Amino acid sequence: MSTKKGRSDTPRIVVIGAGVGGISFGIALRRRFPGFENFTIYEKCSEVSGTWRDNTYPGCGSDVAIHFFSASTDLYPDWDYTHGLQPQIKGYWENLHRKYDLYSHTKFNTAVVSAEWDSAKEAYHIVVKDLITGEETMTTAEILISALGPFPNTITPDFKGIETFKGETFHSGAWDHNVDLRNKRVGVVGNGASATQFVPVISEDPSTKVVNFVRTPNWFLPPARAPYSWYHKVLFKYVPFWMKINRLKLFLGTDFFYALVFGSPYLRKMSTALARNYIEMTAPKELLDKLVPTYTLGCKRVIFDTNYLACLHRPNVDITFDGIDSIYEGGIVTKKGEKIPFDVLIFATGFLTAVTDEFPLHIRGTKKTVREYYHHEGGPKAYLGTTVPGFPNLFLLTGPNTVTGHTSVIYTEEVQINYMFQLIEPILRKQISSVDVIPSATDAYNKKIHARLEKSVFVDCVSWYRKDRDGKVSSIFPGSATLFWWWLRKVNWDHYTVDSASKGRWERQLRRRNVQSTSLALALVVGLVVLGRSETTRALVYDYMSESLGYFTNFYTSGLDTLKGFLKV
């Protein structure tokens, strides 16, 4: 098929970022298109693994079960813990990057500065910068993948007087391992997921005096991490399908957790009582009036305890809710006017989030930049969190409203990647030259998810899930992981404009695909009706016809009425 003038014979793909998302995309590309070599991954750092490269603080680990918090293509039998720790997770992704020969396609210490769509050539002109030499060069690609991740940069609040502090300071997301905390007075600002992992570890040494500055208490659930025994590892390694069965169990468990905490108000009441009881049993009694949250369980990130509450009993650990007024050369001044001296300040104050804050790159489409589009729409917005109108052949991993508070980001990224490849494949095969989601489809999709969000727990409090912490909920997906998969399982081509040198041929191919897909679906439904008479089978048929949460939810139900109730979650 002929192509438009200016296009190369082989379409090129550029991936921004060699974190978990970028590696996952590279794996999918290798598996789906063996022999395809016209792609480059640009990574601003000198190593891969993203979050697991950058976050090296003591105790850093996953709060999602590791056999689910890993690539579905490469299950690993030798995890040391049920919820992996940072060194092993980092090594796992480095090995996958090496296994799939992605190193030869990765340019390290190279930042993407900007990208602009050229409608005539149907490609992005991309400026990249060598961060060692400072040299900027121009390259082009027909397909652009943003794999920046949800947390590209750390945030340190601009406290008054912070520049006067004479001791050591660093952010937990860029831990300074050269600073010895023994015999030091350490101020920890923040009590989110990072702080609650490293405070118990650094305070194990009784000579380290820790004061944790807390603005808002967290809801805690009992610890989830446990070591794997040799027996478990033998089962994972030698029993066929054991890891796959275990992974399915973990998947179902996370979706059930969604119902317990985020989906069902009735179940959330029970979960709240359990969480409150755990805090009351574990934390110091004199702190309970401040440590038990008053906001709704689930509207902020829920934390699985890693010995944080228990470590508050230690004589070398204090916690204060007085707030920070300023920083002086010797320490911190609280809002009550108390001066507390410190040798080290550690800021566990979170990250700039690409799904609630400014889009971190200059990417221009047919008219606007992504940042301008977000501003125009009152906050980050995309179709299925993956494509943005006016930006042909641009695909976002962990885009707006794709993050969840209950399941594996690896899973959601793989679902997105599968969806992307349905759009990318005809471009690589040169059946079409570009795809661009239509604004009306994007508007309709966002109207649907924000109607769900307005009734959800996520609008009940201030959190990083929301633009400016109290505005539009632009990060969280308002549903179960099964629903996310169901909505992204296949492309609705009516929601895209397609540019092709042979438009008629492409439309005929689409009609043929639709006929085949419909015939297969009807055959499946008829087969289920004829061959199966169980409640589970009837529930499967009902689920297909209603386009709801997908067949996995039948594991949670014992009848059609129960399933219908769950579908309303």
XYZ file of C-alpha atoms in Angstrom, residues 16 112-117 124 144-146 148 359-365 367-373 391 394 396:
29
model
C 9.677 8.350 26.838
C 12.992 14.379 25.826
C 12.682 18.164 25.803
C 9.741 18.561 23.438
C 7.691 16.903 20.717
C 5.526 18.527 18.050
C 3.217 16.857 15.531
C 6.432 13.953 15.767
C 5.034 8.522 20.593
C 4.559 6.683 23.904
C 4.572 8.651 27.160
C 6.661 8.939 32.404
C 1.899 17.558 32.359
C 5.702 17.612 32.665
C 6.607 17.740 28.958
C 6.030 20.098 26.042
C 4.093 17.965 23.561
C 2.147 19.826 20.866
C -0.490 18.143 18.759
C -3.224 22.778 17.807
C -2.542 22.776 21.548
C 0.049 21.319 23.875
C -1.050 18.605 26.303
C -0.641 21.105 29.124
C -2.848 23.651 27.346
C -5.468 20.992 26.672
C -2.720 14.405 19.480
C 0.269 9.809 21.058
C -0.255 7.787 27.522
